[in-house]
């Protein structure tokens, strides 16, 4: 049974968003890695930080994020925003399940259109192939959003209409091409592991 999308009759500049990114890790050595969540009011104010762990190339990222959200003291969250569909390598998130279990609309930020043919070829012989395919199918095809004049990112979403997801992404992209909750989560996650923030946020 398909879950009904959340209706946003008005979207405020200070809508509460949880932005999540994973920390750097070593495929050869690390079995787990951190995921960091930043609680933002729109794209301007950081209200809090959440932390959890996921298995590298596992299948537990959806459940860890559900726990992160449902156990949090921040009960006024409206949006869960993810930096890509995968955390800890190829530990994909089932965004339909994430919406269903938290009641929060989900928006996935994608910097470039994925090469789905190459991805499907890569997972063909993997143990969790059916799980990966289901996650990608439920996420849907990324849609383009202009966050800077003439510059675009892509989004996938669940529990929300595209026009509302697009508005929220634009509202929260205050300092760069990507939404501030994701940008700051990336900086914090890399800083915790590496000692300083690195990479393009």
CSV table of C-alpha atoms in Angstrom, one decimal:
chain,number,residue,atom,x,y,z
A,1,UNK,CA,0.0,0.0,0.0
A,2,UNK,CA,1.4,3.3,-1.1
A,3,UNK,CA,1.8,6.0,1.7
A,4,UNK,CA,0.2,9.3,1.1
A,5,UNK,CA,2.5,12.2,0.6
A,6,UNK,CA,2.7,14.9,3.2
A,7,UNK,CA,0.8,18.1,2.2
A,8,UNK,CA,2.8,21.3,2.8
A,9,UNK,CA,0.3,24.1,2.6
A,10,UNK,CA,3.0,26.6,3.2
A,11,UNK,CA,6.7,26.1,3.5
A,12,UNK,CA,8.4,28.4,6.0
A,13,UNK,CA,12.0,29.6,5.6
A,14,UNK,CA,12.8,28.0,9.0
A,15,UNK,CA,11.4,24.6,8.2
A,16,UNK,CA,13.2,22.0,10.4
A,17,UNK,CA,15.5,19.8,8.3
A,18,UNK,CA,17.8,16.9,9.3
A,19,UNK,CA,20.7,16.6,6.9
A,20,UNK,CA,22.7,13.4,6.9
A,21,UNK,CA,26.1,12.5,5.5
A,22,UNK,CA,28.6,9.7,6.3
A,23,UNK,CA,32.2,10.1,7.5
A,24,UNK,CA,35.3,9.1,5.6
A,25,UNK,CA,36.4,5.4,6.0
A,26,UNK,CA,38.9,2.9,4.8
A,27,UNK,CA,37.3,0.0,2.8
A,28,UNK,CA,40.2,-2.3,3.6
A,29,UNK,CA,40.2,-1.7,7.3
A,30,UNK,CA,36.9,-0.3,8.6
A,31,UNK,CA,33.8,-2.4,9.2
A,32,UNK,CA,31.7,0.6,10.3
A,33,UNK,CA,31.6,4.3,9.8
A,34,UNK,CA,29.8,7.3,11.4
A,35,UNK,CA,26.8,9.0,10.0
A,36,UNK,CA,26.3,12.6,11.1
A,37,UNK,CA,23.0,14.5,11.1
A,38,UNK,CA,22.6,18.2,11.4
A,39,UNK,CA,19.4,19.8,12.5
A,40,UNK,CA,18.8,23.0,10.6
A,41,UNK,CA,16.1,25.7,10.5
A,42,UNK,CA,15.9,26.2,6.8
A,43,UNK,CA,19.4,26.9,5.6
A,44,UNK,CA,20.4,29.5,8.2
A,45,UNK,CA,20.5,28.1,11.8
A,46,UNK,CA,22.1,25.0,13.1
A,47,UNK,CA,20.1,23.7,16.1
A,48,UNK,CA,21.7,20.4,16.9
A,49,UNK,CA,23.8,17.4,15.8
A,50,UNK,CA,23.0,13.7,15.8
A,51,UNK,CA,25.3,10.7,15.3
A,52,UNK,CA,25.0,7.0,14.6
A,53,UNK,CA,27.0,4.3,12.8
A,54,UNK,CA,26.4,2.1,9.8
A,55,UNK,CA,28.1,-1.0,8.4
A,56,UNK,CA,30.4,-0.5,5.5
A,57,UNK,CA,28.7,-2.0,2.4
A,58,UNK,CA,26.0,-3.3,4.7
A,59,UNK,CA,22.2,-3.1,4.6
A,60,UNK,CA,21.5,-1.3,7.9
A,61,UNK,CA,21.6,2.4,7.0
A,62,UNK,CA,17.8,2.7,6.7
A,63,UNK,CA,17.2,1.2,10.2
A,64,UNK,CA,20.0,3.3,11.8
A,65,UNK,CA,18.5,6.5,10.4
A,66,UNK,CA,15.0,5.5,11.5
A,67,UNK,CA,16.4,5.0,15.0
A,68,UNK,CA,18.3,8.3,14.8
A,69,UNK,CA,15.1,10.2,14.0
A,70,UNK,CA,12.7,8.4,16.2
A,71,UNK,CA,14.9,8.6,19.3
A,72,UNK,CA,15.8,12.2,18.8
A,73,UNK,CA,14.6,15.0,21.1
A,74,UNK,CA,14.0,17.1,18.0
A,75,UNK,CA,10.3,16.3,17.4
A,76,UNK,CA,9.6,19.2,15.1
A,77,UNK,CA,11.6,17.8,12.2
A,78,UNK,CA,9.7,18.0,8.9
A,79,UNK,CA,12.3,16.8,6.4
A,80,UNK,CA,15.0,14.1,6.3
A,81,UNK,CA,17.7,15.1,3.7
A,82,UNK,CA,20.3,12.6,2.6
A,83,UNK,CA,23.6,13.2,0.9
A,84,UNK,CA,23.1,10.5,-1.8
A,85,UNK,CA,21.3,7.2,-1.5
A,86,UNK,CA,24.3,5.2,-0.1
A,87,UNK,CA,26.2,5.5,3.2
A,88,UNK,CA,29.3,3.6,4.2
A,89,UNK,CA,29.9,2.7,0.6
A,90,UNK,CA,27.0,0.8,-0.9
A,91,UNK,CA,24.8,0.7,2.2
A,92,UNK,CA,21.7,2.0,0.4
A,93,UNK,CA,18.7,3.7,2.1
A,94,UNK,CA,15.2,2.5,1.4
A,95,UNK,CA,13.6,5.9,1.4
A,96,UNK,CA,10.0,4.6,1.1
A,97,UNK,CA,10.6,2.6,4.4
A,98,UNK,CA,12.3,5.6,5.9
A,99,UNK,CA,9.3,7.8,5.3
A,100,UNK,CA,6.9,5.1,6.4
A,101,UNK,CA,8.6,4.5,9.7
A,102,UNK,CA,9.4,8.1,10.7
A,103,UNK,CA,6.5,10.0,9.1
A,104,UNK,CA,9.1,12.5,7.7
A,105,UNK,CA,9.3,13.3,4.1
A,106,UNK,CA,12.7,12.3,2.5
A,107,UNK,CA,14.8,14.2,0.0
A,108,UNK,CA,18.0,12.7,-1.5
A,109,UNK,CA,20.6,15.2,-2.8
A,110,UNK,CA,22.4,14.0,-5.9
A,111,UNK,CA,25.2,16.2,-7.3
A,112,UNK,CA,25.3,14.5,-10.7
A,113,UNK,CA,23.0,12.2,-12.6
A,114,UNK,CA,24.1,8.6,-11.7
A,115,UNK,CA,25.1,6.1,-14.3
A,116,UNK,CA,22.4,3.6,-13.6
A,117,UNK,CA,23.6,1.1,-16.3
A,118,UNK,CA,27.1,0.9,-14.6
A,119,UNK,CA,25.6,0.6,-11.2
A,120,UNK,CA,23.3,-2.2,-12.2
A,121,UNK,CA,26.2,-4.0,-13.8
A,122,UNK,CA,28.3,-3.5,-10.7
A,123,UNK,CA,25.7,-5.1,-8.3
A,124,UNK,CA,24.8,-8.0,-10.7
A,125,UNK,CA,26.8,-10.6,-8.7
A,126,UNK,CA,26.4,-9.1,-5.3
A,127,UNK,CA,24.8,-11.0,-2.4
A,128,UNK,CA,22.3,-8.2,-1.7
A,129,UNK,CA,21.4,-7.5,-5.3
A,130,UNK,CA,17.7,-7.6,-4.8
A,131,UNK,CA,17.9,-5.2,-1.8
A,132,UNK,CA,20.0,-2.7,-3.8
A,133,UNK,CA,17.6,-2.9,-6.8
A,134,UNK,CA,14.6,-2.3,-4.5
A,135,UNK,CA,16.2,0.7,-2.9
A,136,UNK,CA,17.1,2.3,-6.3
A,137,UNK,CA,13.6,1.5,-7.7
A,138,UNK,CA,11.9,3.1,-4.7
A,139,UNK,CA,14.1,6.2,-4.9
A,140,UNK,CA,13.0,6.8,-8.5
A,141,UNK,CA,14.8,8.7,-11.2
A,142,UNK,CA,16.5,11.9,-10.0
A,143,UNK,CA,15.0,15.2,-11.0
A,144,UNK,CA,16.8,18.4,-11.7
A,145,UNK,CA,16.6,21.4,-9.4
A,146,UNK,CA,18.3,24.8,-10.1
A,147,UNK,CA,19.8,26.0,-6.8
A,148,UNK,CA,22.0,28.7,-8.4
A,149,UNK,CA,21.4,30.6,-11.6
A,150,UNK,CA,22.2,28.2,-14.4
A,151,UNK,CA,23.5,25.5,-12.0
A,152,UNK,CA,21.7,22.4,-11.0
A,153,UNK,CA,21.7,19.4,-8.7
A,154,UNK,CA,19.3,16.4,-8.7
A,155,UNK,CA,16.9,15.1,-6.1
A,156,UNK,CA,15.0,11.9,-5.3
A,157,UNK,CA,12.2,12.0,-2.8
A,158,UNK,CA,9.5,10.2,-1.0
A,159,UNK,CA,6.5,11.3,1.0
A,160,UNK,CA,6.4,14.7,-0.6
A,161,UNK,CA,5.4,16.3,-4.0
A,162,UNK,CA,8.2,17.4,-6.3
A,163,UNK,CA,7.3,21.1,-6.2
A,164,UNK,CA,7.5,21.1,-2.4
A,165,UNK,CA,10.8,19.2,-2.4
A,166,UNK,CA,12.2,21.6,-4.9
A,167,UNK,CA,11.1,24.6,-2.8
A,168,UNK,CA,12.7,23.2,0.4
A,169,UNK,CA,16.0,22.4,-1.5
A,170,UNK,CA,16.1,26.0,-2.8
A,171,UNK,CA,15.2,27.5,0.6
A,172,UNK,CA,18.0,25.6,2.3
A,173,UNK,CA,20.7,26.1,-0.3
A,174,UNK,CA,21.8,29.4,1.2
A,175,UNK,CA,25.6,29.3,0.8
A,176,UNK,CA,26.4,26.9,-2.0
A,177,UNK,CA,24.9,24.7,-4.7
A,178,UNK,CA,23.8,22.1,-2.1
A,179,UNK,CA,21.5,22.6,0.9
A,180,UNK,CA,23.2,23.8,4.1
A,181,UNK,CA,22.1,20.8,6.3
A,182,UNK,CA,24.0,18.5,3.9
A,183,UNK,CA,27.0,20.8,3.5
A,184,UNK,CA,27.5,21.2,7.2
A,185,UNK,CA,27.0,17.5,7.9
A,186,UNK,CA,29.7,16.7,5.4
A,187,UNK,CA,32.1,19.2,7.1
A,188,UNK,CA,31.5,17.8,10.6
A,189,UNK,CA,31.7,14.1,9.5
A,190,UNK,CA,35.0,14.6,7.8
A,191,UNK,CA,36.4,16.7,10.6
A,192,UNK,CA,35.5,14.1,13.3
A,193,UNK,CA,37.5,11.4,11.5
A,194,UNK,CA,40.3,13.3,9.8
A,195,UNK,CA,40.9,15.9,12.4
A,196,UNK,CA,39.8,18.7,9.9
A,197,UNK,CA,37.1,19.0,7.3
A,198,UNK,CA,38.2,18.0,3.8
A,199,UNK,CA,36.6,17.6,0.4
A,200,UNK,CA,34.0,19.5,-1.4
A,201,UNK,CA,31.0,20.0,0.8
